[in-house]
mmCIF file of C-alpha atoms in Angstrom:
data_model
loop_
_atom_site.group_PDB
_atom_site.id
_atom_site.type_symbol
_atom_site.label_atom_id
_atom_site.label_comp_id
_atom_site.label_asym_id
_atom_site.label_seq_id
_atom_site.Cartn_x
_atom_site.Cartn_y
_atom_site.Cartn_z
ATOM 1 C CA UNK A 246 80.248 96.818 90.614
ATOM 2 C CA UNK A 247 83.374 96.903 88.510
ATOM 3 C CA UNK A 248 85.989 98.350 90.272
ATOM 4 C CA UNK A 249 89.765 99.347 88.901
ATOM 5 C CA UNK A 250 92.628 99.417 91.572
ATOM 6 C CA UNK A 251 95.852 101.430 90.283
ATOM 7 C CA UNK A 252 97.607 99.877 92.912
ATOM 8 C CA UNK A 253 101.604 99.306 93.834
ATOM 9 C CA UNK A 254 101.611 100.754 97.538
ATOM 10 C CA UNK A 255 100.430 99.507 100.554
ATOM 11 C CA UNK A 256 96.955 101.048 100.453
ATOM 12 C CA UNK A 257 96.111 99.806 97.510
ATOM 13 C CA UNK A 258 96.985 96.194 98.369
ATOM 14 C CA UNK A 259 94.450 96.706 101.609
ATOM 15 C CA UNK A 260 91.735 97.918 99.567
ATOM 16 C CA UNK A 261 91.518 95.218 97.222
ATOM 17 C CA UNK A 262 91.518 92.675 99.772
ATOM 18 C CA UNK A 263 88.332 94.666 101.658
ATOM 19 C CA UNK A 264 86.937 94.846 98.125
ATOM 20 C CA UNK A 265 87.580 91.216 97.083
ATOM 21 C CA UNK A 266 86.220 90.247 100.446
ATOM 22 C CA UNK A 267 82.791 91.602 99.279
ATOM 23 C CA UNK A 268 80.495 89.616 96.508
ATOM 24 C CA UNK A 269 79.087 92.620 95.393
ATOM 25 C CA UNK A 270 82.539 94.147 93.963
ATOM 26 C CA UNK A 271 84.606 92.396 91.292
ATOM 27 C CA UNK A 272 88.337 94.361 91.493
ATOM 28 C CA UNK A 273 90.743 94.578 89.317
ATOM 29 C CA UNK A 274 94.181 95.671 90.485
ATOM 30 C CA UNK A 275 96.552 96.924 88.101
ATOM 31 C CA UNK A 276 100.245 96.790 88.943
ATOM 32 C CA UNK A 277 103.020 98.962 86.672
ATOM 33 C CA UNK A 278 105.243 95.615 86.757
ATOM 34 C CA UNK A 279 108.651 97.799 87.469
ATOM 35 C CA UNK A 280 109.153 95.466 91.024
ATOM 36 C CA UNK A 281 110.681 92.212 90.199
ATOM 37 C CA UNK A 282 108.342 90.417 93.235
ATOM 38 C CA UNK A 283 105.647 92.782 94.144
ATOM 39 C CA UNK A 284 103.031 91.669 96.909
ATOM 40 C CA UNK A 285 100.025 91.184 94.958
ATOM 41 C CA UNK A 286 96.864 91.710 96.684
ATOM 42 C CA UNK A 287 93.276 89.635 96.701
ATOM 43 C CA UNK A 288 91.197 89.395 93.460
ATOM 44 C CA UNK A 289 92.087 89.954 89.398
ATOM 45 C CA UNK A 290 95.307 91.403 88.501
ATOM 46 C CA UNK A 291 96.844 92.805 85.958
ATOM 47 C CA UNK A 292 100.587 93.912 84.945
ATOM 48 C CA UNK A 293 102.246 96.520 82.747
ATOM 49 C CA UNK A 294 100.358 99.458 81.433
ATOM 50 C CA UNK A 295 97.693 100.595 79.261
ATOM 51 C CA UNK A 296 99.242 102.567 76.661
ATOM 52 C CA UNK A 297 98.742 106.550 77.586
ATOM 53 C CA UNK A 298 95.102 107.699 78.727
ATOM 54 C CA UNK A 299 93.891 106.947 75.365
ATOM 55 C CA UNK A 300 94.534 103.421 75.879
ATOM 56 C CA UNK A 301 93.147 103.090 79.467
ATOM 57 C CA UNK A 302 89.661 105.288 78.867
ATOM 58 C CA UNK A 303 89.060 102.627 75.872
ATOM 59 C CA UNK A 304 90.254 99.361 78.425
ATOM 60 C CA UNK A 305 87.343 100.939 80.642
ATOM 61 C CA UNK A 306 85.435 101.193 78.752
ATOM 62 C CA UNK A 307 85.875 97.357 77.347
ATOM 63 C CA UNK A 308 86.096 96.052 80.416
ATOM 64 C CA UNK A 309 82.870 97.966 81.864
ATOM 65 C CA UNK A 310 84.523 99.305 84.810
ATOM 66 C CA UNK A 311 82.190 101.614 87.225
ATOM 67 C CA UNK A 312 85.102 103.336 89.149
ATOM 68 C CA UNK A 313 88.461 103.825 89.109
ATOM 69 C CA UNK A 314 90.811 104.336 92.423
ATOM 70 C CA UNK A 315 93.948 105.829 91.944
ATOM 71 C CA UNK A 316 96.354 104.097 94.564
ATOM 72 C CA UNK A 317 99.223 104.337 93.290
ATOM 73 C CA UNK A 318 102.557 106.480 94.872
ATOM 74 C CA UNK A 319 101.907 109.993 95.970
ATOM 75 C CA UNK A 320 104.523 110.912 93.292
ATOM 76 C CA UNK A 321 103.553 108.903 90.690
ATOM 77 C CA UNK A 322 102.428 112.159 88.921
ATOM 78 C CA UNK A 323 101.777 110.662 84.686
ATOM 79 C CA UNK A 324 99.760 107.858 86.395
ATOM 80 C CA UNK A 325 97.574 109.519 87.797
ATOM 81 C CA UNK A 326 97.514 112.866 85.348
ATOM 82 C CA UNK A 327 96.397 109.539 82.726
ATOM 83 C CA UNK A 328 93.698 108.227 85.296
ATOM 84 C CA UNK A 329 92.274 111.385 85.800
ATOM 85 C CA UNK A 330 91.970 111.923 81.938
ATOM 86 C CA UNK A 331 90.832 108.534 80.702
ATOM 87 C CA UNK A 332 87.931 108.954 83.150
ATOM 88 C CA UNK A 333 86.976 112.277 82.262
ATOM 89 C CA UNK A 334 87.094 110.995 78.453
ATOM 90 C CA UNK A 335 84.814 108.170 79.312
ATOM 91 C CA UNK A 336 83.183 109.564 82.172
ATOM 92 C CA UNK A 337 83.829 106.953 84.966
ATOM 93 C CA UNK A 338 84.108 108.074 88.712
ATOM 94 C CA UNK A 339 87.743 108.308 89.729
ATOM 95 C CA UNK A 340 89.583 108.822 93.419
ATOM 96 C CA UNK A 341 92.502 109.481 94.091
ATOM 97 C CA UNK A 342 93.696 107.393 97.509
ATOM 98 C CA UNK A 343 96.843 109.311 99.355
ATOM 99 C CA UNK A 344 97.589 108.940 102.673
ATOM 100 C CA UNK A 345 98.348 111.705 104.168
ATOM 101 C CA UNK A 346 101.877 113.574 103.944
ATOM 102 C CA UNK A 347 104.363 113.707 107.066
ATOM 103 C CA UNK A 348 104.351 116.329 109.360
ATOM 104 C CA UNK A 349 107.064 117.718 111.544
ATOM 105 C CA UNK A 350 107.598 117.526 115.255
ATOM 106 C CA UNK A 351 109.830 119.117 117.794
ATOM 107 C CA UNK A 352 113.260 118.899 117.048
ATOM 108 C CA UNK A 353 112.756 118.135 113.898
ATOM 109 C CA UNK A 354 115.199 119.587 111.210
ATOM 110 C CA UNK A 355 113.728 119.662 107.883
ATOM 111 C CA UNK A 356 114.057 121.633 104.797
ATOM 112 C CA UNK A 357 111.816 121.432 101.608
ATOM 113 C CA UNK A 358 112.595 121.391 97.911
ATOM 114 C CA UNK A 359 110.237 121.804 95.231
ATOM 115 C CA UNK A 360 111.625 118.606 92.723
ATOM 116 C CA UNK A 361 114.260 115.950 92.935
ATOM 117 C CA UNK A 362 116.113 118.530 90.886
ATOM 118 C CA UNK A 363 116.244 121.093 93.296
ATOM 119 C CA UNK A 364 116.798 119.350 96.110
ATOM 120 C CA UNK A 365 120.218 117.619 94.124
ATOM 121 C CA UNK A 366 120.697 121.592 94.038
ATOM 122 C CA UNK A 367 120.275 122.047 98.092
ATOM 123 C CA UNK A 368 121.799 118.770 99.299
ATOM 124 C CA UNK A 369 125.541 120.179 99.295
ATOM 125 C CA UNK A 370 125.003 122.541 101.623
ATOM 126 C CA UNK A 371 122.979 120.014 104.053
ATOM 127 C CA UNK A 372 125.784 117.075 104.215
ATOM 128 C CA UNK A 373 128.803 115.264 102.305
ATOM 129 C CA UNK A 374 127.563 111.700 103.562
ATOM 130 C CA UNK A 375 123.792 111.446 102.687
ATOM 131 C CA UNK A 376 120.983 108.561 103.170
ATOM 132 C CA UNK A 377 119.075 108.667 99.585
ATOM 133 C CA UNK A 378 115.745 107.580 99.488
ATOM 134 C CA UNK A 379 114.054 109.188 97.059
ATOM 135 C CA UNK A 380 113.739 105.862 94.783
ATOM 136 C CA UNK A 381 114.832 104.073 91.705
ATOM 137 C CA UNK A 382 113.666 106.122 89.317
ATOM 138 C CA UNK A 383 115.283 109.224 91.162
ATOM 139 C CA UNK A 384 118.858 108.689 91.495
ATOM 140 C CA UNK A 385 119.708 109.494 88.235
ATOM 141 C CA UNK A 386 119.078 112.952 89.259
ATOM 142 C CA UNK A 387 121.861 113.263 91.544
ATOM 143 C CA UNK A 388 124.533 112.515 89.556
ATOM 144 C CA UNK A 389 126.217 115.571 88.859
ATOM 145 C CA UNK A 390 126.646 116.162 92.295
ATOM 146 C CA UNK A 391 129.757 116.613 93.528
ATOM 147 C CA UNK A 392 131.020 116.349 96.751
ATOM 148 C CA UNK A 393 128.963 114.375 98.241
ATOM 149 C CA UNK A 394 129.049 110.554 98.871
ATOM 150 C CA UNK A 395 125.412 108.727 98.753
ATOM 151 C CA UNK A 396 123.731 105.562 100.447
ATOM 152 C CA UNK A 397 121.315 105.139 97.898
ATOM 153 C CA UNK A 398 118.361 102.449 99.643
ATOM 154 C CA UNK A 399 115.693 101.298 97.215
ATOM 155 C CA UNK A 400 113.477 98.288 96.760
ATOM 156 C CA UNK A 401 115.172 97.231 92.829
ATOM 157 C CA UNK A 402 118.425 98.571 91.596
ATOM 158 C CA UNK A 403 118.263 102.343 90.867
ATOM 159 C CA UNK A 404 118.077 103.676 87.029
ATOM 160 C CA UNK A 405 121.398 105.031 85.507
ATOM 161 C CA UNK A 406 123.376 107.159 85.675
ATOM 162 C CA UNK A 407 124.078 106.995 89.311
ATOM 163 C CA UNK A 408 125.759 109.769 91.549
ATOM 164 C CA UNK A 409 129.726 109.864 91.105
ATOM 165 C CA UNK A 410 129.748 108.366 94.865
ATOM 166 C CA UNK A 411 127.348 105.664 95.709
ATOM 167 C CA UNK A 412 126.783 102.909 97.861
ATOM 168 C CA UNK A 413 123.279 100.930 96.835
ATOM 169 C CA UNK A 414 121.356 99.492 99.201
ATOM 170 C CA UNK A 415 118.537 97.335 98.487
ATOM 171 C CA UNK A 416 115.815 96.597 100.753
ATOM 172 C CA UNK A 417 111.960 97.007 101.514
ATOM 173 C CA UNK A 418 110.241 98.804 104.600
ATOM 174 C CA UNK A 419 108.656 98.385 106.816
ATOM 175 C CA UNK A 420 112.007 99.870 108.843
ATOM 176 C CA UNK A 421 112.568 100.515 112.461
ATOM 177 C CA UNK A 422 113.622 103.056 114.054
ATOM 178 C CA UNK A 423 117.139 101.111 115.584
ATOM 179 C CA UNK A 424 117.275 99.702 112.473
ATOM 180 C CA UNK A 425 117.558 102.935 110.896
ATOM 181 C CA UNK A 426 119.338 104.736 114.026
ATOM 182 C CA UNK A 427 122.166 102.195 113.532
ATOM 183 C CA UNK A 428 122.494 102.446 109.885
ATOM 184 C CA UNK A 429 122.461 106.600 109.666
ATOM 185 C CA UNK A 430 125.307 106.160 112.616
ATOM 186 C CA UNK A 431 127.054 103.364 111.217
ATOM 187 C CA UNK A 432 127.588 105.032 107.600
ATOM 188 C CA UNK A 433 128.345 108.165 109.427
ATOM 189 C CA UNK A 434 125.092 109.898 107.714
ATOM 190 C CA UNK A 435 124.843 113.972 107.881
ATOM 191 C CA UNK A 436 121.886 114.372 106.072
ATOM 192 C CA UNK A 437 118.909 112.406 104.898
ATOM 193 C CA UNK A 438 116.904 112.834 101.228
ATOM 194 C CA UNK A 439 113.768 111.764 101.245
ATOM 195 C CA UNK A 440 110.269 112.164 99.351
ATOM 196 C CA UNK A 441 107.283 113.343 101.228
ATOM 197 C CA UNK A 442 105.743 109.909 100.641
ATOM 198 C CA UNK A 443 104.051 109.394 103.989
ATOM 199 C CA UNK A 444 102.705 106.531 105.834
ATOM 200 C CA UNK A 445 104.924 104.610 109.369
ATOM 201 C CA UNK A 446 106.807 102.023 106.539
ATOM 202 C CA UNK A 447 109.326 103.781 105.831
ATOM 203 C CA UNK A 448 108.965 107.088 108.492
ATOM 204 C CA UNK A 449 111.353 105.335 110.705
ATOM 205 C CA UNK A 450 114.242 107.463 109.495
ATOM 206 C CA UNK A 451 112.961 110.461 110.210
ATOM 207 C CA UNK A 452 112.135 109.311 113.858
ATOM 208 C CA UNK A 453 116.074 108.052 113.856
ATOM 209 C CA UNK A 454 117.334 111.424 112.232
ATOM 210 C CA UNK A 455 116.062 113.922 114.609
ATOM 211 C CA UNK A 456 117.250 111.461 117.601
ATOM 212 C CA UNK A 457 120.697 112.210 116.096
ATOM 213 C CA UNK A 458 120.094 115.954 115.042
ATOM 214 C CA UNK A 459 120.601 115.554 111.511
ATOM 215 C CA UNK A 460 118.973 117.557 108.911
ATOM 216 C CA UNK A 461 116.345 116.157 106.709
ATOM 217 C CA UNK A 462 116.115 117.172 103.291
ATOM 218 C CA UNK A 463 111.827 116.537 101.901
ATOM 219 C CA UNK A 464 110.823 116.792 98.271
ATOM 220 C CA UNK A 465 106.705 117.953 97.884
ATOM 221 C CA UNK A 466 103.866 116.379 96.402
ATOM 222 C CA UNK A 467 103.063 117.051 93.173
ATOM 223 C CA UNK A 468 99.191 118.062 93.408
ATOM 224 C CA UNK A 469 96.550 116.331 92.225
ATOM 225 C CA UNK A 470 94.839 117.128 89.177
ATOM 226 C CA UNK A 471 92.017 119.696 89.502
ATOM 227 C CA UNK A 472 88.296 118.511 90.538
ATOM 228 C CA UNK A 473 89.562 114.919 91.440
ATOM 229 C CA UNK A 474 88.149 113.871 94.776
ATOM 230 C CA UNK A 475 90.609 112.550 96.880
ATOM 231 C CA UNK A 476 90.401 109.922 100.138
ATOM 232 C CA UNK A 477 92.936 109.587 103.077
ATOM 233 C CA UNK A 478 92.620 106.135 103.750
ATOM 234 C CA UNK A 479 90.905 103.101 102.629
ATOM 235 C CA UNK A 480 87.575 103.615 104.754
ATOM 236 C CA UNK A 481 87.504 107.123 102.949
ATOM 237 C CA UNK A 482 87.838 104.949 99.492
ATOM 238 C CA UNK A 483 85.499 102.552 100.726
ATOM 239 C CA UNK A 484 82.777 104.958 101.994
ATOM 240 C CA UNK A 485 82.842 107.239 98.483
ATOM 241 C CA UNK A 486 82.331 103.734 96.663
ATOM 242 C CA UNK A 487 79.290 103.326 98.550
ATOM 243 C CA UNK A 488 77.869 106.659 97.701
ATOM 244 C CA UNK A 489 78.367 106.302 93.767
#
């Protein structure tokens, strides 16, 4: 079996390595090639992307691929819109792999906002000195914010423009919760931005925030495309490539 890995996050790194760890399965991972050193995983990979869903339904169909596994972010939305239609065109089984989404605790202040855009709307009222995590790509989106002075943490530098009042921060979870306690007191953080992006790498800060009673500020998934089957861990991905 033929397998295609849209990969980039943690999950998708441990299911290739299960999958290249089997002689049955020959996996392909493909990585979007936007991180300067990604951690590649086990088996074939590939870099950059396929050119719409018109140009990945006809590399599927050159390649002979059986199944595709969507494991890319929870917000990478076009990704996987394109998966889900270049498999339909060419009829290949697809899943969608997301682990699942946080959930809040005791003592836990949190607010939701629809978008990146609305919560650059909200933030204001939440906190004038705010831990931004929403990503490189994402930034951008709060800079007409006024106000307001950012700690923007991301893995590469983030996309222009950037808020009016930004310090960048690069660096790569997993993070602890001291870690992250000391840097939300030490920048003399009010308010934390965030993506609902789940998994324990980077839900440290959370953990750290309510310990210090500040609010916490969650943009939602975007859904998943209709009739696409979805697992919430790699098991799940493993067990529904058995049944095909």
């Amino acid at each position: 079996m033929r397998v295609l890995v849209l990969g980039g996050t943690a999950e998708g790194r441990r299911l290739a390595d299960v999958l290249a760890a089997d002689p049955a399965v020959d996996v392909v991972s493909s990585l979007a090639g936007r991180t300067a050193e990604p951690r590649l995983p086990a088996g074939l990979v590939r870099t950059g992307g396929f050119g719409g869903p018109e140009g990945l339904a006809a590399w599927l169909l050159e390649q002979r691929v059986d199944a595709v596994i969507d494991a890319t972010h929870p917000f990478a939305r076009t990704v996987t819109a394109n998966a889900a239609a270049a498999a339909a065109a060419v009829h290949v089984p697809l899943l969608v792999l997301r682990r699942p989404g946080w959930v809040a605790g005791p003592g836990d202040a949190w607010h939701w906002a629809g978008s990146v855009a609305q919560a650059a709307r909200l933030v204001p009222s939440l906190g004038r000195r705010v831990l931004l995590t929403t990503g490189r790509g994402e930034a951008a989106a709060f800079a007409g914010v006024s106000g307001v002075w950012f700690l923007a943490r991301s893995v590469e530098p983030p996309d222009p423009p950037p808020p009016a009042h930004v310090r960048v921060l690069l660096a790569r979870g997993p993070f602890t919760v001291e870690g992250e306690r000391e840097l939300l007191a030490g920048h003399r953080i009010d308010a934390v931005v965030t993506k609902d992006s789940g998994g324990e790498a980077t839900a440290a800060k959370l953990t750290a925030a309510r310990e210090l009673g500040l609010p916490v500020l969650l943009v939602r998934r975007p859904p998943l495309p209709p009739g696409v089957p979805a697992a919430e861990d790699v098991a799940g991905a493993v067990r529904w490539l058995r049944g095909l």
